[in-house]
Coordinates of N, CA and C in Angstrom, one line a residue:
M1 N 12.1 -51.3 41.4 CA 12.1 -49.9 41.6 C 10.7 -49.5 42.1
T2 N 10.6 -48.4 43.1 CA 9.4 -48.1 43.7 C 8.6 -47.2 42.7
R3 N 7.5 -46.9 42.6 CA 6.8 -46.0 41.8 C 7.2 -44.7 41.8
P4 N 7.3 -44.0 43.3 CA 7.9 -42.9 43.5 C 9.0 -42.5 42.6
N5 N 10.1 -43.4 42.8 CA 11.3 -43.1 42.3 C 11.3 -43.3 40.8
M6 N 10.5 -44.0 40.1 CA 10.1 -44.0 38.7 C 9.7 -42.8 38.2
M7 N 8.5 -42.0 39.1 CA 7.9 -40.7 39.0 C 9.2 -39.8 38.8
T8 N 9.9 -39.7 40.1 CA 11.3 -38.6 40.1 C 12.1 -38.6 38.9
R9 N 12.3 -40.0 38.4 CA 13.2 -40.0 37.2 C 12.6 -39.4 35.8
L10 N 11.4 -39.9 35.8 CA 10.5 -39.2 34.6 C 10.5 -37.9 34.5
L11 N 10.2 -37.2 35.9 CA 10.1 -35.7 35.9 C 11.5 -35.3 35.4
S12 N 12.5 -35.8 36.3 CA 14.0 -35.3 35.9 C 14.2 -35.3 34.4
L13 N 13.9 -36.3 33.7 CA 14.1 -36.6 32.3 C 13.4 -35.4 31.5
A14 N 12.1 -35.3 31.9 CA 11.4 -34.4 31.1 C 11.9 -32.6 31.6
A15 N 12.5 -32.4 32.6 CA 13.1 -31.4 32.9 C 14.4 -31.0 32.1
L16 N 15.3 -32.1 32.0 CA 16.5 -32.0 31.1 C 16.1 -31.8 29.9
I17 N 15.0 -32.5 29.4 CA 14.9 -32.4 27.7 C 14.2 -30.8 27.6
L18 N 13.5 -30.4 28.5 CA 13.0 -29.0 28.3 C 14.3 -28.2 28.5
L19 N 14.9 -28.1 29.3 CA 16.3 -27.5 29.5 C 17.5 -27.6 28.1
A20 N 17.3 -28.5 27.8 CA 18.3 -29.0 26.6 C 17.7 -28.0 25.3
A21 N 16.4 -28.0 25.2 CA 15.8 -27.4 24.4 C 16.0 -26.0 24.2
C22 N 16.4 -25.3 25.5 CA 16.5 -23.8 25.4 C 17.8 -23.3 24.7
G23 N 18.7 -24.4 24.1 CA 20.0 -23.5 23.5 C 19.6 -24.2 22.2
E24 N 19.7 -23.1 21.0 CA 19.4 -23.3 19.5 C 20.5 -24.5 19.3
P25 N 20.2 -25.0 18.3 CA 21.4 -25.7 17.5 C 22.2 -24.7 16.5
V26 N 23.5 -25.0 16.5 CA 24.4 -24.4 15.7 C 24.0 -24.6 14.1
T27 N 23.9 -23.4 13.2 CA 23.7 -23.6 11.7 C 24.8 -22.7 11.2
K28 N 25.0 -23.1 10.1 CA 26.0 -22.4 9.2 C 25.8 -20.9 8.6
D29 N 24.7 -20.7 9.1 CA 24.1 -19.3 8.3 C 24.1 -18.2 9.5
S30 N 24.8 -18.4 10.6 CA 25.0 -17.3 11.5 C 26.5 -17.5 12.0
R31 N 26.8 -16.2 12.4 CA 28.1 -15.7 12.8 C 27.9 -15.3 14.0
I32 N 26.8 -15.2 14.4 CA 26.9 -14.7 16.2 C 26.3 -15.5 17.1
L33 N 27.1 -15.6 18.2 CA 26.5 -16.5 19.2 C 26.1 -15.8 20.5
L34 N 25.0 -16.1 21.3 CA 24.5 -15.5 22.4 C 24.7 -16.6 23.5
M35 N 25.4 -16.5 24.3 CA 25.5 -17.4 25.9 C 25.2 -16.7 27.0
G36 N 24.7 -17.3 28.2 CA 24.6 -16.4 29.4 C 23.3 -16.9 30.2
D37 N 22.8 -16.2 31.0 CA 21.7 -16.6 32.0 C 20.6 -15.7 31.5
S38 N 19.7 -15.6 32.5 CA 18.2 -15.0 32.1 C 18.1 -13.7 31.7
L39 N 19.4 -12.9 31.9 CA 19.1 -11.5 31.4 C 19.2 -11.5 29.8
L40 N 19.9 -12.6 29.2 CA 19.5 -12.7 28.0 C 18.6 -13.8 27.5
A41 N 18.1 -14.9 28.5 CA 17.3 -15.6 27.9 C 15.9 -15.3 28.0
F42 N 15.5 -14.4 29.1 CA 14.1 -14.0 29.3 C 13.5 -13.6 28.1
H43 N 12.4 -14.1 27.8 CA 11.4 -13.7 26.8 C 11.8 -14.5 25.3
K44 N 12.7 -15.3 25.5 CA 13.1 -15.5 24.1 C 12.1 -16.9 23.6
G45 N 11.4 -17.3 24.5 CA 10.4 -18.5 24.1 C 9.2 -17.8 23.4
Q46 N 9.1 -16.3 23.4 CA 8.0 -15.6 23.1 C 8.4 -14.8 21.8
G47 N 9.6 -15.2 21.3 CA 10.5 -14.6 20.2 C 10.7 -13.2 20.4
R48 N 10.9 -12.8 21.6 CA 11.1 -11.4 21.8 C 12.1 -11.1 22.9
G49 N 13.2 -12.0 22.9 CA 14.5 -11.9 23.7 C 15.5 -11.1 23.0
V50 N 16.6 -11.0 24.0 CA 17.5 -10.0 23.5 C 18.3 -10.6 22.0
S51 N 18.2 -11.7 21.9 CA 18.9 -12.3 20.6 C 17.8 -12.0 19.3
H52 N 16.5 -11.9 19.9 CA 15.4 -11.5 18.6 C 15.9 -10.1 18.1
A53 N 16.2 -9.3 19.2 CA 16.4 -7.7 18.9 C 17.5 -7.6 18.2
I54 N 18.6 -8.3 18.5 CA 20.0 -8.2 17.6 C 19.6 -8.7 16.3
E55 N 18.8 -9.7 16.0 CA 18.4 -10.3 14.7 C 17.7 -9.1 14.1
T56 N 16.7 -8.3 14.7 CA 15.9 -7.2 14.1 C 17.0 -5.9 13.7
E57 N 17.6 -5.8 14.6 CA 18.6 -4.6 14.5 C 19.6 -4.9 13.0
L58 N 20.0 -6.1 13.2 CA 21.3 -6.4 12.0 C 20.8 -7.1 11.0
S59 N 19.4 -7.6 11.1 CA 18.9 -8.2 9.7 C 19.7 -9.4 9.5
E60 N 20.1 -10.1 10.6 CA 21.1 -11.6 10.4 C 20.8 -12.4 11.6
P61 N 20.8 -13.7 11.4 CA 20.6 -14.5 12.5 C 21.6 -14.5 13.7
V62 N 20.9 -15.0 15.0 CA 21.7 -15.0 16.1 C 21.6 -16.3 16.7
I63 N 22.5 -17.2 17.2 CA 22.1 -18.6 17.5 C 22.5 -18.2 19.2
D64 N 21.1 -18.6 19.9 CA 20.8 -18.2 21.1 C 21.0 -19.5 22.1
R65 N 22.0 -19.5 22.8 CA 22.1 -20.9 23.5 C 21.9 -20.5 25.2
S66 N 21.7 -19.3 25.7 CA 21.4 -18.8 27.0 C 20.4 -19.7 27.6
V67 N 20.5 -19.7 28.9 CA 19.6 -20.5 29.8 C 19.3 -19.9 31.0
S68 N 18.0 -19.7 31.6 CA 17.9 -18.8 32.7 C 18.4 -19.9 34.0
G69 N 18.9 -19.1 34.9 CA 19.6 -19.9 36.0 C 20.8 -20.2 35.8
A70 N 21.7 -20.1 34.5 CA 23.0 -20.3 34.4 C 24.0 -19.6 35.2
R71 N 25.0 -20.5 35.5 CA 26.1 -19.9 36.2 C 27.3 -20.1 35.7
F72 N 28.4 -19.5 36.1 CA 29.8 -19.7 35.7 C 30.5 -21.2 36.6
F73 N 29.9 -21.3 38.0 CA 30.4 -22.1 39.0 C 29.1 -23.0 39.0
Y74 N 29.0 -24.4 38.2 CA 27.9 -25.2 38.5 C 28.6 -26.7 38.2
A75 N 28.3 -27.4 39.1 CA 29.1 -28.8 39.3 C 28.5 -29.9 38.8
L76 N 27.0 -29.9 38.6 CA 26.2 -30.8 38.0 C 26.4 -31.6 36.6
P77 N 26.8 -32.3 36.4 CA 27.3 -32.6 34.9 C 26.3 -32.7 34.0
I78 N 25.2 -33.3 34.3 CA 24.3 -33.4 33.1 C 23.6 -32.2 32.8
S79 N 23.0 -31.3 34.0 CA 22.2 -30.2 33.8 C 23.3 -29.1 33.2
G80 N 24.4 -29.3 33.9 CA 25.5 -28.2 33.5 C 25.7 -28.4 31.9
S81 N 25.9 -29.5 31.5 CA 25.9 -29.9 30.0 C 24.8 -29.3 28.9
A82 N 23.7 -29.4 29.7 CA 22.6 -28.9 29.0 C 22.1 -27.4 28.9
G83 N 23.2 -26.6 29.9 CA 23.3 -24.9 29.7 C 23.5 -24.7 30.9
L84 N 23.2 -25.2 32.2 CA 23.3 -24.5 33.6 C 24.8 -24.0 33.7
N85 N 25.7 -24.5 33.3 CA 27.0 -24.2 33.1 C 27.3 -23.6 32.0
I86 N 27.7 -22.0 32.1 CA 27.6 -21.1 30.8 C 28.6 -21.7 30.0
A87 N 29.9 -22.0 30.4 CA 30.9 -22.4 29.5 C 30.5 -23.7 28.9
Q88 N 29.7 -24.4 29.2 CA 29.2 -25.7 28.4 C 28.0 -25.2 27.5
Q89 N 27.6 -24.1 27.6 CA 26.6 -23.5 26.4 C 27.5 -23.4 25.1
Y90 N 28.8 -23.3 25.0 CA 29.7 -23.1 23.7 C 29.6 -24.3 22.8
R91 N 29.5 -23.9 21.7 CA 29.5 -25.0 20.6 C 30.3 -24.1 19.4
E92 N 31.0 -25.0 18.9 CA 32.1 -24.5 17.8 C 31.1 -24.0 16.7
G93 N 31.7 -23.0 15.9 CA 30.8 -22.4 14.8 C 31.6 -21.2 13.9
P94 N 31.2 -20.7 13.1 CA 31.8 -19.7 12.4 C 31.6 -18.3 12.8
W95 N 32.0 -18.1 14.2 CA 31.8 -17.2 15.1 C 32.6 -16.1 14.9
D96 N 32.0 -14.8 14.5 CA 32.7 -13.4 14.3 C 32.6 -12.8 15.8
W97 N 31.3 -12.9 16.3 CA 30.8 -12.1 17.6 C 30.3 -13.5 18.4
I98 N 30.6 -13.2 19.8 CA 30.0 -14.1 21.0 C 29.8 -13.2 21.7
V99 N 28.2 -13.3 22.3 CA 27.7 -12.2 23.3 C 27.6 -13.2 24.3
L100 N 28.1 -12.4 25.5 CA 28.2 -13.7 26.8 C 27.9 -12.4 27.9
N101 N 27.0 -12.9 28.9 CA 26.9 -12.4 30.2 C 26.8 -13.5 31.5
G102 N 26.9 -13.3 32.6 CA 26.8 -14.1 33.6 C 27.6 -13.7 34.8
G103 N 27.5 -14.4 36.0 CA 28.3 -14.0 37.3 C 26.9 -13.7 38.3
G104 N 25.8 -13.3 37.6 CA 24.8 -12.7 38.8 C 24.4 -13.8 39.5
N105 N 24.1 -15.0 39.1 CA 23.6 -16.3 39.7 C 24.5 -16.6 40.8
D106 N 25.9 -16.7 40.2 CA 27.0 -16.9 41.1 C 27.0 -16.2 42.4
I107 N 26.9 -15.0 42.2 CA 26.9 -14.2 43.4 C 25.7 -14.1 44.3
W108 N 24.3 -13.9 43.6 CA 23.2 -13.9 44.3 C 22.7 -15.3 45.0
M109 N 23.3 -16.5 44.4 CA 22.7 -17.8 45.2 C 24.0 -18.4 45.7
G110 N 25.2 -17.8 45.5 CA 26.4 -18.2 45.9 C 26.9 -17.8 47.3
C111 N 26.6 -16.6 47.3 CA 26.9 -15.8 48.6 C 25.7 -14.8 49.4
G112 N 24.5 -15.0 48.5 CA 23.5 -14.1 48.9 C 23.7 -12.7 48.7
C113 N 24.7 -12.0 48.1 CA 24.9 -10.9 47.9 C 25.2 -10.0 49.2
G114 N 26.0 -11.2 50.1 CA 26.6 -10.7 51.2 C 27.9 -10.5 51.3
A115 N 28.7 -11.5 52.1 CA 29.8 -11.4 51.9 C 30.6 -12.0 50.7
C116 N 30.8 -11.3 49.5 CA 30.9 -12.0 48.3 C 32.2 -11.5 47.8
G117 N 33.3 -11.1 48.6 CA 34.5 -10.6 48.0 C 35.1 -12.1 47.5
H118 N 35.2 -13.0 48.2 CA 35.8 -14.3 47.7 C 35.2 -14.6 46.2
R119 N 33.8 -14.9 46.2 CA 33.1 -15.4 45.0 C 33.3 -14.5 43.9
I120 N 33.3 -13.0 44.2 CA 33.7 -12.0 42.9 C 35.1 -12.3 42.4
N121 N 36.3 -12.6 43.5 CA 37.5 -12.6 43.0 C 37.6 -14.2 42.2
Q122 N 36.8 -14.8 42.5 CA 36.9 -16.1 41.8 C 36.2 -15.9 40.4
L123 N 35.4 -14.9 40.4 CA 34.7 -14.7 38.8 C 35.7 -13.7 38.1
V124 N 36.3 -12.9 38.7 CA 37.2 -11.8 38.1 C 37.9 -11.0 39.1
S125 N 39.1 -11.0 38.8 CA 40.0 -10.4 39.9 C 39.9 -9.0 39.8
K126 N 40.4 -8.2 40.4 CA 40.2 -6.6 40.5 C 40.9 -6.0 39.4
D127 N 42.2 -6.6 38.9 CA 42.6 -6.0 37.7 C 42.1 -6.7 36.4
G128 N 41.2 -7.4 36.5 CA 40.5 -8.0 35.3 C 41.3 -9.2 34.6
R129 N 42.4 -9.5 35.0 CA 43.4 -10.5 34.3 C 43.1 -12.0 34.7
S130 N 42.5 -12.2 35.8 CA 42.4 -13.7 36.4 C 40.9 -14.0 36.5
G131 N 40.5 -15.3 36.9 CA 39.4 -15.5 37.4 C 38.5 -16.5 36.1
R132 N 37.6 -16.9 36.8 CA 36.7 -18.0 35.8 C 36.2 -17.1 34.3
I133 N 35.9 -15.9 34.7 CA 35.2 -15.1 33.5 C 36.4 -14.7 32.6
P134 N 37.6 -14.1 33.1 CA 38.5 -13.9 32.0 C 39.1 -14.9 31.2
G135 N 39.2 -16.0 32.2 CA 40.0 -17.4 31.5 C 38.8 -17.7 30.3
F136 N 37.5 -17.6 30.6 CA 36.9 -18.2 29.7 C 36.5 -17.2 28.4
V137 N 36.8 -15.9 28.6 CA 36.7 -15.0 27.7 C 38.0 -15.3 26.8
S138 N 39.2 -15.5 27.2 CA 40.2 -15.9 26.6 C 40.2 -17.0 25.9
T139 N 39.5 -17.9 25.9 CA 39.3 -19.3 25.3 C 38.5 -19.0 24.3
L140 N 37.3 -18.1 24.4 CA 36.5 -17.6 23.4 C 37.2 -16.7 22.1
R141 N 38.1 -15.9 22.7 CA 39.0 -14.9 22.0 C 40.0 -15.7 21.1
A142 N 40.3 -17.1 21.5 CA 41.4 -17.9 21.0 C 40.5 -18.5 19.7
T143 N 39.2 -18.3 19.6 CA 38.7 -18.8 18.5 C 38.8 -17.8 17.2
G144 N 39.2 -16.5 17.7 CA 39.1 -15.7 16.4 C 37.8 -14.5 16.6
A145 N 36.9 -14.9 17.4 CA 35.5 -14.2 17.6 C 36.0 -13.0 18.6
Q146 N 35.5 -11.9 18.4 CA 35.4 -10.8 19.2 C 34.0 -11.0 20.3
V147 N 34.4 -10.5 21.5 CA 33.5 -11.0 22.5 C 32.9 -9.6 23.2
I148 N 31.5 -9.7 23.4 CA 30.8 -8.5 24.1 C 30.2 -9.2 25.3
F149 N 30.8 -8.7 26.4 CA 30.2 -9.2 27.8 C 29.4 -8.2 28.2
V150 N 28.1 -8.5 28.6 CA 27.0 -7.6 29.0 C 26.9 -7.6 30.4
G151 N 26.8 -6.6 31.2 CA 26.4 -6.4 32.5 C 25.0 -6.5 32.7
Y152 N 24.8 -6.4 34.2 CA 23.4 -6.4 34.6 C 22.5 -5.0 34.9
L153 N 21.1 -5.4 34.6 CA 20.5 -4.0 35.1 C 20.2 -3.6 36.3
R154 N 20.3 -2.6 36.8 CA 20.1 -1.9 38.0 C 18.8 -2.0 38.4
T155 N 18.5 -1.9 39.7 CA 16.8 -1.7 40.0 C 16.3 -0.5 40.0
P156 N 15.2 -0.2 39.6 CA 14.7 1.0 39.1 C 14.1 2.2 40.3
G157 N 14.9 2.0 41.6 CA 14.7 2.9 42.7 C 13.6 2.4 43.6
V158 N 13.2 1.4 43.5 CA 12.1 0.6 44.2 C 12.9 -0.6 44.8
R159 N 12.5 -1.2 46.0 CA 12.8 -2.3 46.6 C 12.7 -3.6 45.7
S160 N 13.6 -4.3 45.7 CA 13.6 -5.5 44.6 C 14.2 -6.6 45.6
P161 N 14.1 -8.0 44.9 CA 14.6 -8.9 45.8 C 16.2 -9.2 45.5
I162 N 16.7 -8.1 44.5 CA 18.3 -8.3 44.3 C 18.8 -6.7 44.9
E163 N 17.9 -6.0 45.7 CA 18.4 -4.6 45.9 C 20.0 -4.7 46.7
G164 N 20.1 -5.7 47.5 CA 21.3 -5.9 48.1 C 22.5 -6.1 47.2
C165 N 22.2 -6.4 45.9 CA 23.4 -6.7 45.1 C 24.0 -5.6 44.4
A166 N 23.6 -4.5 44.5 CA 23.8 -3.2 43.9 C 25.5 -2.9 44.0
D167 N 25.9 -2.9 45.1 CA 27.4 -2.8 45.4 C 28.2 -3.8 44.7
E168 N 27.7 -5.3 44.6 CA 28.6 -6.1 43.6 C 28.3 -6.0 42.6
G169 N 27.2 -5.6 42.0 CA 27.2 -5.4 40.5 C 28.1 -4.3 40.0
D170 N 28.2 -3.1 40.9 CA 29.2 -2.1 40.6 C 30.5 -2.3 40.4
E171 N 31.0 -3.4 41.4 CA 32.2 -3.9 41.3 C 32.6 -4.7 40.5
M172 N 31.4 -5.8 39.9 CA 31.8 -6.5 38.9 C 31.9 -5.7 37.5
D173 N 30.9 -4.6 37.4 CA 31.3 -3.6 36.3 C 32.7 -3.2 36.1
R174 N 33.1 -2.5 37.4 CA 34.5 -2.2 37.3 C 35.5 -3.1 36.7
R175 N 35.6 -4.3 37.1 CA 36.7 -5.1 37.0 C 36.5 -5.7 35.3
L176 N 35.0 -6.1 35.0 CA 34.9 -6.3 33.7 C 35.5 -5.2 32.7
S177 N 35.2 -3.9 32.9 CA 35.7 -3.1 32.3 C 37.2 -2.9 32.0
R178 N 37.9 -3.4 33.2 CA 39.3 -3.4 33.2 C 39.6 -4.7 32.3
L179 N 39.1 -5.8 32.3 CA 39.0 -6.9 31.5 C 39.2 -6.3 30.0
A180 N 37.9 -5.6 29.6 CA 37.7 -5.4 28.3 C 38.8 -4.4 27.7
A181 N 39.3 -3.6 28.7 CA 40.5 -2.4 28.2 C 41.8 -3.6 27.9
L182 N 42.0 -4.6 28.4 CA 43.3 -5.3 28.1 C 43.2 -5.9 26.6
D183 N 42.0 -6.0 25.9 CA 41.9 -6.7 24.6 C 40.9 -5.7 23.7
A184 N 41.4 -5.2 22.7 CA 40.5 -4.4 21.7 C 39.4 -5.3 21.1
G185 N 39.6 -6.6 21.3 CA 38.4 -7.6 20.8 C 37.4 -8.1 21.6
V186 N 37.8 -7.5 23.2 CA 36.7 -7.7 24.3 C 36.0 -6.3 24.2
H187 N 34.7 -6.4 24.4 CA 34.0 -5.1 24.7 C 32.9 -5.3 26.0
F188 N 33.1 -4.6 26.8 CA 32.3 -4.6 27.8 C 30.9 -3.6 27.7
L189 N 29.8 -4.2 27.8 CA 28.6 -3.1 27.7 C 27.8 -3.1 29.3
S190 N 27.9 -2.0 29.6 CA 27.6 -1.8 31.1 C 25.9 -1.5 31.0
L191 N 25.1 -1.9 31.6 CA 23.8 -1.7 31.7 C 23.3 -0.5 32.9
A192 N 24.5 0.0 33.6 CA 24.0 0.6 34.7 C 23.3 1.9 34.4
D193 N 23.3 2.5 33.3 CA 22.6 3.8 32.9 C 21.2 3.6 32.3
L194 N 21.0 2.3 32.0 CA 19.6 1.9 31.2 C 18.4 2.2 31.7
V195 N 18.2 1.9 33.1 CA 17.0 2.1 33.8 C 16.9 3.4 34.7
P196 N 16.0 4.4 34.2 CA 15.6 5.6 34.7 C 15.2 5.6 36.2
H197 N 15.5 6.3 37.0 CA 15.4 6.1 38.4 C 13.7 6.3 38.5
G198 N 13.1 5.3 39.2 CA 11.6 5.1 39.2 C 10.9 4.5 38.2
D199 N 11.4 4.2 37.1 CA 10.8 3.7 36.0 C 10.8 2.0 36.1
R200 N 9.9 1.6 36.2 CA 9.4 0.1 36.3 C 9.4 -0.6 35.2
S201 N 9.3 0.0 33.8 CA 8.9 -0.4 32.6 C 10.1 -1.1 32.0
Y202 N 11.2 -1.2 32.6 CA 12.4 -1.8 32.0 C 12.7 -3.1 32.8
H203 N 11.6 -3.4 33.8 CA 11.7 -5.0 34.4 C 10.5 -5.3 34.3
A204 N 10.7 -6.9 34.5 CA 9.4 -7.8 34.4 C 8.7 -7.7 36.0
I205 N 7.8 -7.9 36.2 CA 6.9 -7.9 37.2 C 7.9 -8.5 38.4
D206 N 8.7 -9.2 38.6 CA 9.7 -9.6 39.7 C 10.7 -8.6 39.9
L207 N 10.9 -7.6 39.2 CA 11.9 -6.3 39.4 C 13.3 -7.2 39.4
I208 N 13.6 -8.3 38.9 CA 14.9 -8.8 38.7 C 15.1 -8.8 37.4
H209 N 14.2 -9.6 36.1 CA 14.5 -9.7 34.9 C 14.1 -8.5 34.1
P210 N 14.6 -8.5 32.9 CA 14.2 -7.4 32.0 C 12.7 -7.6 31.4
S211 N 12.2 -6.5 31.2 CA 11.0 -6.5 30.5 C 11.4 -6.6 28.8
Q212 N 10.1 -6.8 28.3 CA 10.4 -7.1 26.6 C 11.1 -5.4 26.2
K213 N 10.5 -4.5 26.7 CA 11.2 -3.3 26.4 C 12.7 -3.2 26.8
A214 N 13.1 -3.8 27.8 CA 14.7 -3.8 28.1 C 15.3 -4.6 27.0
S215 N 14.7 -5.8 27.0 CA 15.4 -6.7 26.1 C 15.6 -6.4 24.6
R216 N 14.6 -5.6 24.1 CA 14.8 -4.7 23.2 C 16.0 -3.7 22.9
E217 N 16.0 -3.1 24.3 CA 17.0 -1.7 24.3 C 18.4 -2.6 24.5
I218 N 18.6 -3.7 25.0 CA 20.1 -4.3 25.3 C 20.1 -4.9 24.0
G219 N 19.1 -5.4 23.3 CA 19.6 -6.1 21.9 C 20.2 -4.9 20.9
A220 N 19.3 -3.7 21.2 CA 20.1 -2.8 20.1 C 21.2 -2.2 20.6
R221 N 21.8 -2.2 21.7 CA 23.0 -1.8 22.2 C 24.1 -2.7 21.9
I222 N 23.6 -3.9 21.8 CA 24.7 -5.0 21.5 C 24.8 -4.8 19.8
A223 N 24.0 -4.8 19.3 CA 24.2 -4.6 17.9 C 24.7 -3.2 17.6
G224 N 24.6 -2.5 18.1 CA 25.4 -1.1 18.0 C 26.7 -1.4 18.0
I225 N 27.2 -2.1 19.2 CA 28.8 -2.3 19.4 C 29.4 -3.3 17.8
I226 N 28.5 -4.3 17.7 CA 28.8 -5.0 16.5 C 29.0 -4.2 15.2
A227 N 28.0 -3.2 15.0 CA 28.2 -2.5 13.6 C 29.2 -1.5 13.7
R228 N 29.6 -0.8 14.8 CA 30.6 -0.1 15.0 C 31.9 -0.6 14.7
N229 N 32.1 -1.9 14.9 CA 33.3 -2.6 15.0 C 33.6 -3.6 14.0
E230 N 32.7 -3.3 12.9 CA 32.9 -4.2 11.8 C 33.6 -3.8 10.8

């Protein structure tokens, strides 16, 4: 084996170890599981992510297995099992509530927020009854847990790298709302109204991910849904 190949393998192994560490192990003292992509995972390394805000609001622990960059359509087996495949973030546990998001990376990286009709249909049909997301939500509901599916932030009225995804985001919200309407145990949390026009304080400097302020607010809204439905 050549030296460059050995170095590549070591770097890949290190990356996988770090990636695997992003998902918390399941413990018996939590009944809330959180899964998804960077909307939920951002800031959790600093103890200020969405899961931490939920914990503060409800005064109980949350198991956070979200991973930045995760997708619903992800084919690589090793990194997928480490969390880049959202469905593979799931672990059995005493869950009363499962908080979930995703689909943004499938659209942004999968079709560049351009001709995305087919990819959106693969994620969730117009009536909310079929697709990768409804199928996964149905699997989670079969465990007896209630599911909260969280939508995405909108841009703050200034140009951002995901400005072209606005129409796709609105369409996903409509479809996910229809999905939630089919089952009283499924709750859709839209974030379309969270960011005031021209207010950059709800986004990180990249104008894609949530700021710590936004993560706190998202966590508070999720906690509100849980509290109102207990």
